[in-house]
Structure formats: structure tokens, C-alpha cells
Coordinates of C-alpha atoms and ligand atoms in Angstrom, one line a residue:
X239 CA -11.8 -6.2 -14.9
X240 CA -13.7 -7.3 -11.9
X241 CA -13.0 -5.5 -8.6
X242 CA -13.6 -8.1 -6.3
X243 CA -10.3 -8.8 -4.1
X244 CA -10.2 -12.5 -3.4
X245 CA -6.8 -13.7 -3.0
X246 CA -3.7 -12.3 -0.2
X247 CA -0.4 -12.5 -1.0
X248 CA 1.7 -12.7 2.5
X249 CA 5.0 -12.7 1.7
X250 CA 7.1 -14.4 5.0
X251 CA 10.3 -15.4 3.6
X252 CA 12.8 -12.6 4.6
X253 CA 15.1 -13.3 7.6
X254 CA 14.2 -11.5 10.3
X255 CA 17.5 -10.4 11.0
X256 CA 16.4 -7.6 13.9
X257 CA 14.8 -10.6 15.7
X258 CA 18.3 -12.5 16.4
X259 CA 18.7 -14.5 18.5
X260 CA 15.3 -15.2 18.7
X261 CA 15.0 -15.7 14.7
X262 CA 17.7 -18.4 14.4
X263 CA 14.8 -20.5 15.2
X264 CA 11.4 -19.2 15.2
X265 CA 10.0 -17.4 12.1
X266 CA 9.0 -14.1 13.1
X267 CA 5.5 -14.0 11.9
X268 CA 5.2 -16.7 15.0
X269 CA 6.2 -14.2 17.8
X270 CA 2.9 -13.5 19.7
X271 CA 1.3 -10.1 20.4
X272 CA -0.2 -11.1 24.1
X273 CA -1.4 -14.4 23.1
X274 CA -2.0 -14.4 19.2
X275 CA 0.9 -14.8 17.0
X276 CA 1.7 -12.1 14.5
X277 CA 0.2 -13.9 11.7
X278 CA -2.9 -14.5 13.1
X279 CA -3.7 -10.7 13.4
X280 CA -2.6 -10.6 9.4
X281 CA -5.3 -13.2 9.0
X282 CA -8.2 -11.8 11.1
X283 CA -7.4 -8.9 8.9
X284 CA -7.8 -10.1 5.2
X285 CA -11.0 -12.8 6.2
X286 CA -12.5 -9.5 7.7
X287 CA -11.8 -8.1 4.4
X288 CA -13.4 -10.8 2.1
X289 CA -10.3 -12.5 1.4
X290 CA -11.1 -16.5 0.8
X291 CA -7.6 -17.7 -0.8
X292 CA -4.1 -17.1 1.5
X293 CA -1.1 -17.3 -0.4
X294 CA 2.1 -17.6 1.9
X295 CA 5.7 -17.2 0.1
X296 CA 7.8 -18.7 2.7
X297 CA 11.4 -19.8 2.7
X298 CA 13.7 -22.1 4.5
X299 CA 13.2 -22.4 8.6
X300 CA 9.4 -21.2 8.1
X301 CA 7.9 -25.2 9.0
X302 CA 6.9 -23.6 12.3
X303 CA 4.4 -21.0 10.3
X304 CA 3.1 -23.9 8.1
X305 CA 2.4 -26.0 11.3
X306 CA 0.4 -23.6 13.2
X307 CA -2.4 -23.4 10.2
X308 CA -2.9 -27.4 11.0
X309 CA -6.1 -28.4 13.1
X310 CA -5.1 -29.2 16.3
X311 CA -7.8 -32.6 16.9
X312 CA -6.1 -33.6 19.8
X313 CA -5.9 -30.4 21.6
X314 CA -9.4 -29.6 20.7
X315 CA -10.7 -33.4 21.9
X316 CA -8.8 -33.1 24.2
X317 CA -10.5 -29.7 25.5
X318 CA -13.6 -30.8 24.3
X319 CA -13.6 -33.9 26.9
X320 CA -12.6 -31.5 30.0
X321 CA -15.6 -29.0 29.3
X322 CA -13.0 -26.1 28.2
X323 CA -14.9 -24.6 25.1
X324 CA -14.0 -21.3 26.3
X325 CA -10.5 -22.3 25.1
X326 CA -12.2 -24.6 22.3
X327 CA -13.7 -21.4 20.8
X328 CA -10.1 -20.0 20.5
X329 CA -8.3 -22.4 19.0
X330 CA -11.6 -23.0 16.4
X331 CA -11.5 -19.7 15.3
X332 CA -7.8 -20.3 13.9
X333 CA -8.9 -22.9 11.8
X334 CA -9.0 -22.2 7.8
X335 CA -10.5 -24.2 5.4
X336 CA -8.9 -27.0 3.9
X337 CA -6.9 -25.6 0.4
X338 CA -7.8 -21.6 1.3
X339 CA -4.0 -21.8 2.1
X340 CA -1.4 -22.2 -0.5
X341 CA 2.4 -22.0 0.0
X342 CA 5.1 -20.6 -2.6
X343 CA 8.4 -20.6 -2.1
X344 CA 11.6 -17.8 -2.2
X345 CA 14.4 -20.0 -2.8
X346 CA 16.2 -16.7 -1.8
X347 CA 15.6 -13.3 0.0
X348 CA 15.8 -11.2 -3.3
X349 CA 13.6 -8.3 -1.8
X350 CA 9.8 -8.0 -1.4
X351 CA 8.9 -7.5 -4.9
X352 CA 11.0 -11.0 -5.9
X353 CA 8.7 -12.2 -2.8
X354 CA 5.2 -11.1 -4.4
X355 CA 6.7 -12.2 -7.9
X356 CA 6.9 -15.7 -6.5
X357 CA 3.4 -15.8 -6.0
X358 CA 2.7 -14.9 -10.1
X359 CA 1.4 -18.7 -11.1
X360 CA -1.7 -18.4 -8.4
X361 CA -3.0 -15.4 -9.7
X362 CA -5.4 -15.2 -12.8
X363 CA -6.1 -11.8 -14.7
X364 CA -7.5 -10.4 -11.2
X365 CA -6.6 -7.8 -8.3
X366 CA -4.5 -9.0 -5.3
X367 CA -3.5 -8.0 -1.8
X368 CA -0.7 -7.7 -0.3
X369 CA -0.4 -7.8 3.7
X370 CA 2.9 -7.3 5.7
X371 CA 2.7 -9.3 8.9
X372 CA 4.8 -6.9 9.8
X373 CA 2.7 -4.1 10.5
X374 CA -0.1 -4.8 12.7
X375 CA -3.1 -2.1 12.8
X376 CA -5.3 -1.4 15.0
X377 CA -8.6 -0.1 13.0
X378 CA -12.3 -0.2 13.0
X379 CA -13.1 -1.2 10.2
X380 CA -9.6 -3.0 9.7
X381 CA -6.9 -1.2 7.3
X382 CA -7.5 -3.9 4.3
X383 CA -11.8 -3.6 4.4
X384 CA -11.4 0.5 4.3
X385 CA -8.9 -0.1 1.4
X386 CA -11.0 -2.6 -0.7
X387 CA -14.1 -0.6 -0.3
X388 CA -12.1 2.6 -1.3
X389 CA -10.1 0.7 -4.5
X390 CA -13.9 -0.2 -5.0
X391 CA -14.5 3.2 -6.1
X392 CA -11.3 3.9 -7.7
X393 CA -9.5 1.0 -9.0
X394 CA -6.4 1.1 -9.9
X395 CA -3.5 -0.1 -7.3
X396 CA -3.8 1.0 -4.1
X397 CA -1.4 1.2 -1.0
X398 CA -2.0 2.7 2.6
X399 CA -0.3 5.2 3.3
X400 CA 0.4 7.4 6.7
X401 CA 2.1 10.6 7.3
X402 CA 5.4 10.4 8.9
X403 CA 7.9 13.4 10.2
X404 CA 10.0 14.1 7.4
X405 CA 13.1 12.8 9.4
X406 CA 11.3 9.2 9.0
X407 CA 10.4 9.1 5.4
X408 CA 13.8 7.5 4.7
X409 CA 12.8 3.8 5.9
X410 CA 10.0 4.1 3.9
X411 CA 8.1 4.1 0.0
X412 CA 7.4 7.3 0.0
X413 CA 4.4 8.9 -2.3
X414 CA 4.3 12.0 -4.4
X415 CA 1.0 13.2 -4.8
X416 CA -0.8 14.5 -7.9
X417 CA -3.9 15.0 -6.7
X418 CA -5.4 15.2 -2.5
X419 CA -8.7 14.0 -2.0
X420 CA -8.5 14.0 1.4
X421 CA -8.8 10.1 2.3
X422 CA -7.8 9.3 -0.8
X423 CA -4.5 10.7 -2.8
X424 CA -3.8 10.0 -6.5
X425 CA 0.4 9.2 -7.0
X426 CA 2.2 11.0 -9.7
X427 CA 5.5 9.0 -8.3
X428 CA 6.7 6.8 -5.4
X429 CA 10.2 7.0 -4.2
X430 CA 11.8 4.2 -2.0
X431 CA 13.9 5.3 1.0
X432 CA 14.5 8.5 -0.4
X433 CA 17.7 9.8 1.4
X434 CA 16.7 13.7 0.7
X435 CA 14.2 15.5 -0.6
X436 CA 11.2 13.4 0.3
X437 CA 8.2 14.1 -2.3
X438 CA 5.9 14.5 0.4
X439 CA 5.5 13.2 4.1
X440 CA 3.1 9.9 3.0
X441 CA 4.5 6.9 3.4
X442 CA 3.8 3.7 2.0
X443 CA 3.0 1.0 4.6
X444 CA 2.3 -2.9 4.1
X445 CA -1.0 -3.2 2.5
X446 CA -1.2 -2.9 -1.2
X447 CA -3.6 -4.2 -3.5
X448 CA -2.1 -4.8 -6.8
X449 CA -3.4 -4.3 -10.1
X450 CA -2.2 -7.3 -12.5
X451 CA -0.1 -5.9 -14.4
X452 CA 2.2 -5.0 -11.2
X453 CA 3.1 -8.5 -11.8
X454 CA 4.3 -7.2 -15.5
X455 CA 6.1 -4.7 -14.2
X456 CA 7.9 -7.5 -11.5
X457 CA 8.4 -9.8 -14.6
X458 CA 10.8 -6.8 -15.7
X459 CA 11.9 -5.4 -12.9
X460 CA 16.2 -5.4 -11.9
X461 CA 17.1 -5.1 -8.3
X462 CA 16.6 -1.9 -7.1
X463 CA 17.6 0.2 -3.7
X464 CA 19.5 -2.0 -1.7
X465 CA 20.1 -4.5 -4.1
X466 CA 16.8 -5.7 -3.9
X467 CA 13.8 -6.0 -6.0
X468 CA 11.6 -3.6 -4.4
X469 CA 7.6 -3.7 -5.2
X470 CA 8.2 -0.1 -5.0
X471 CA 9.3 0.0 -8.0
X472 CA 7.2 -2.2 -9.8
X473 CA 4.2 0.2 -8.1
X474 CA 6.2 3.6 -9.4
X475 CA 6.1 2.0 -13.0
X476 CA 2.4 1.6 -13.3
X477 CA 2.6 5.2 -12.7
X478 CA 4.9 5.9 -15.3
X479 CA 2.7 3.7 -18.0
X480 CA 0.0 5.8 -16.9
X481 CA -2.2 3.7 -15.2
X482 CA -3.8 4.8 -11.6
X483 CA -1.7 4.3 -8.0
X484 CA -3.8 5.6 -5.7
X485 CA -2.8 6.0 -1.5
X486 CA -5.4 5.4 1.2
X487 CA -4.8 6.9 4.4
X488 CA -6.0 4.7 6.3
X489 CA -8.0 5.6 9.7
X490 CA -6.1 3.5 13.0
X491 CA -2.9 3.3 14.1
X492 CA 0.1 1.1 13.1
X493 CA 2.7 -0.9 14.6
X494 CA 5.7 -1.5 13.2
X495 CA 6.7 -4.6 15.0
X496 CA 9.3 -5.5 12.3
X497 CA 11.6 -3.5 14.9
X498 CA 12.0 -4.1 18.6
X499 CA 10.2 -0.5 20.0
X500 CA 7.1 -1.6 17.7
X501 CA 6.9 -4.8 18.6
X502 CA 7.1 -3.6 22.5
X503 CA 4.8 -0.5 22.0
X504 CA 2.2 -3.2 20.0
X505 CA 2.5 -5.4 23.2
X506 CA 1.7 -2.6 25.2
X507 CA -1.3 -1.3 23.3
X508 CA -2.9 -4.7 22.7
X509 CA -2.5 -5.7 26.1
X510 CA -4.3 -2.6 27.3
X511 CA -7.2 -3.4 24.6
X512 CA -7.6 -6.8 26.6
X513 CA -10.6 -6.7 29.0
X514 CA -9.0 -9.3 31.4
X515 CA -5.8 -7.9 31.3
X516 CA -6.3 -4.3 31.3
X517 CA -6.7 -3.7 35.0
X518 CA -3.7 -5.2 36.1
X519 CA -1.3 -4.0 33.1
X520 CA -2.4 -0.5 33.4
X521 CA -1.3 -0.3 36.6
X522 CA 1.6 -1.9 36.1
X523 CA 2.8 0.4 33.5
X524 CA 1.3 3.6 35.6
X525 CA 3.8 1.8 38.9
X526 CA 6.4 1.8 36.2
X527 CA 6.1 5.5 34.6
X528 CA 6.0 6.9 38.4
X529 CA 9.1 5.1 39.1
X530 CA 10.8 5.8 36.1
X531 CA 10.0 10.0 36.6
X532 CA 10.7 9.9 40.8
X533 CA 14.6 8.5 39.2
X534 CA 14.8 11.2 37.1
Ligands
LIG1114 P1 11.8 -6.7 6.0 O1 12.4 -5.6 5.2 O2 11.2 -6.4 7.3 O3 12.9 -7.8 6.1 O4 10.7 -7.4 5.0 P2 13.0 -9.1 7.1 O5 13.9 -10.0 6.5 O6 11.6 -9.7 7.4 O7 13.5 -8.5 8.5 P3 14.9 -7.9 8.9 O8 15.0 -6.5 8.3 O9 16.0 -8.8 8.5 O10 14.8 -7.8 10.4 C1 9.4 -6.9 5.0 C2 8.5 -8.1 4.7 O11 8.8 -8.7 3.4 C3 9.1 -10.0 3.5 C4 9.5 -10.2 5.0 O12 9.2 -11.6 5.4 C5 8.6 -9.2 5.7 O13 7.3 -9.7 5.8 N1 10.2 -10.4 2.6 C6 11.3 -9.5 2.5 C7 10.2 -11.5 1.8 O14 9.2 -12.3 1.9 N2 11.2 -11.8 1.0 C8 12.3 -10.9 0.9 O15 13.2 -11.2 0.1 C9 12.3 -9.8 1.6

């Protein structure tokens, strides 16, 4: 089977239920780090990594996410006229290809595996990514590249994975590893959420890329922790059929801005990463830390 990674699954169809109020009506994959919305970053990342087809499984109240891949022609005429290409350049830069997108839909928030299952009909006998919008990375090259060159060498199905204090690994897929190659770690097991006893202190954060017959495995699969059906466990039974699950960890650092104190720490570290806005945010932040200790 070919290794080339084409297609992106990005599944955007749970509720957003830590984002309330503000989810009642904007999806959550819309809320913007600085100025670019948390989808956009997904995006950048997968074209970086080669990816030419974006599959989005969406759900009810998502029209928002669907509107913002249309070309804007009266915005950009509209900027053209007034000489603003600075801005033009921006806005062109969001623009996909006509059919590179494709929606699917959850009819209900079953769990993320039910989410990449949904997207079973676009796929052929081929690899495919998975990307969280979820967690944003900051990497050079970004997370998805470094793991499609590495699942180059090793094929497979591969997640990134990052080591967490043991007191963490219980929001998390968490790996137990057969083999340490350093970058690389071969899976003997993967445990969602465990409540004790974590295998080891990887865990599994939202880029996969799947081997097909993960898709199998979904085909089969019952709901799982939480009532949900959890990709998890349709990664742990590849393992279990003795095929390869392989964990990159990955070189950058990773928001979770699914939660409130990633989303702000996020803001905090692309801000700083803006030229133009550096200067002025820094110092704002170093005003703010002084304050902060003189009240302590
Ligand atoms: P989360 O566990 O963060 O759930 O899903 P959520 O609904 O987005 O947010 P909270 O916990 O209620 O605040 C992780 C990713 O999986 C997708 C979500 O959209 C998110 O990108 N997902 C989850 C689905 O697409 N469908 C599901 O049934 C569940």
C-alpha cells in the first residue's frame, strides 16, 4: 500500500460544551487565536504537510465553519479597489481550491471515533490523517510534516504523542510502549483515560494518521469509555491484530485550547510570536506579572 498521506479527516462536530456561552452560537473551531481562527491554523498545518483533500465531519450549528472556506469576492474587490493588498494577501491565502473541501455529517455526538467513522465513504484503500482543531502546535517543521515523513519510514498507524506528569495522563490516550526508539516508540497497547496505573507517561494528542483498516476496527467498534466510541480503541485493536501503532513525539509545543487555560496560554504565546504585536504585548504582560507579585 502506498504511503502517500493525501486526505485529512477534521472531525468538528462535538459540542463544545467548555466554550458556553460562547458555543451556543459560534462553532468553536471559529474562535480566533490573535486574528486567525482555530481552523485556519489546522489547515496551514495539513497543506504544509502535503494534504490536497479536507474532509470536515460537522454537525448541527457548524454553517458558520462552512461559510468562512467561501471566497470572499466582494471583500477582496473591494480591497483590491482601495490599494489594500497587504490585507488582500491575507484573506488570499485562506482560499482552498474549489472541491479540496468535502463535508460529512455526525447526525449525533457519538464520540470521536463515530466522528472519523463518518468520514468511511471518502476514503479508498489508502492512509489518512486525522487533525484535532483542538490542539494547536507550535513546530518547525509542523507536527503533521514530522509525522508523515516519520510514518514514511515506518508505516503502520501513527499518533503524536507527548509526555505528561503522571497526574495528567487521565484526560488522555495513553501509550504503552514495546519498543523506544527515541523519536519514535513502537505501542504494545493504548489505554484511554486510564484512572490508575498509567502504562507509561506518553500521551496521545490529536494527530493520527490511520491505517485503513482503523476504519475496520470503527466498523466494529461499541461505545467505549464514557459512552463513547473512542478512536482509541479502534487504534489499541490494530495492536491487538498485530499490526504496527507506532507514537511520534513530536518536536514543538502544544496547546490545548479545547479548555479555557489553553486557549488563553495559546493567545499569549502566538501573540508574542507576532512581530507587530510583540513589543506592546510583552510589556503588557511584564506590567501585569509585576503587578500581580507587588499584591502578593
Ligand atoms: P472534545 O472531547 O474536545 O469534545 O472533542 P467537544 O464536544 O469538542 O468539546 P467539550 O468537551 O464539550 O467542550 C475532541 C474533538 O473531537 C470532535 C470535536 O469536535 C473535537 O474536535 N468530536 C468529538 C466530534 O467531531 N464528534 C464527537 O462525537 C465528539
Amino acid at each position: 500500500m502506498s504511503r502517500t498521506v493525501t486526505k485529512a479527516i477534521f472531525p468538528v462536530a462535538g459540542l463544545g460544551t467548555r466554550f458556553l456561552p460562547a458555543t451556543k452560537s459560534i462553532p468553536k473551531e471559529i474562535m480566533t487565536l490573535v486574528d486567525r481562527p482555530l481552523i485556519q491554523y489546522a489547515i496551514d498545518e495539513a497543506r504544509a504537510a502535503g494534504i490536497e483533500e479536507f474532509i470536515f465531519v460537522t454537525s448541527r450549528g457548524k454553517g458558520a465553519l462552512e461559510d468562512y472556506f467561501d471566497h470572499a469576492h466582494e471583500l477582496e474587490s473591494s480591497l483590491k479597489k482601495s490599494g489594500k493588498n497587504d490585507l488582500l494577501d491575507i484573506l488570499r491565502e485562506t482560499n482552498m481550491d474549489s472541491g479540496a473541501i468535502a463535508y460529512v455529517r455526525q447526525h449525533k455526538a457519538l464520540g470521536l471515533g463515530h466522528a472519523v467513522w463518518c468520514a468511511r465513504r471518502l476514503l479508498q484503500d489508502e492512509p489518512v490523517a486525522v487533525v484535532l482543531t483542538d490542539d494547536v502546535i507550535m513546530g518547525e517543521p509542523p507536527c503533521l510534516q514530522q509525522m508523515i515523513e516519520a510514518y514514511q519510514e515506518t508505516g503502520g498507524t501513527m499518533v503524536a504523542t507527548m509526555e505528561v506528569p503522571t497526574e495528567k495522563t487521565k484526560s488522555y490516550g495513553v501509550l504503552d510502549v514495546a519498543e523506544d526508539m527515541g523519536a519514535i516508540v513502537r505501542a504494545r497497547g493504548m489505554v484511554e483515560k486510564p484512572k490508575e496505573n498509567p502504562p507509561s507517561n506518553l500521551a496521545v494528542i490529536g494527530r493520527y494518521i490511520l491505517a485503513p483498516t482503523v476504519m475496520e476496527n470503527l466498523n466494529k467498534l461499541k461505545q467505549g469509555a464514557g459512552g463513547e466510541i473512542q478512536l482509541t480503541d479502534a487504534i489499541a485493536d490494530e495492536i491487538e491484530a498485530g499490526r504496527d501503532v507506532f507514537g511520534l513525539r513530536f518536536r514543538g509545543q502544544r496547546f490545548d485550547c479545547g479548555s479555557k487555560a489553553g486557549f488563553l496560554q495559546a493567545t499569549v504565546a502566538f501573540g508574542l510570536a507576532r512581530d507587530e504585536l510583540k513589543d506592546e504585548f510583552g510589556d503588557y504582560l511584564a506590567d501585569v506579572m509585576s503587578m500581580r507579585k507587588a499584591a502578593e
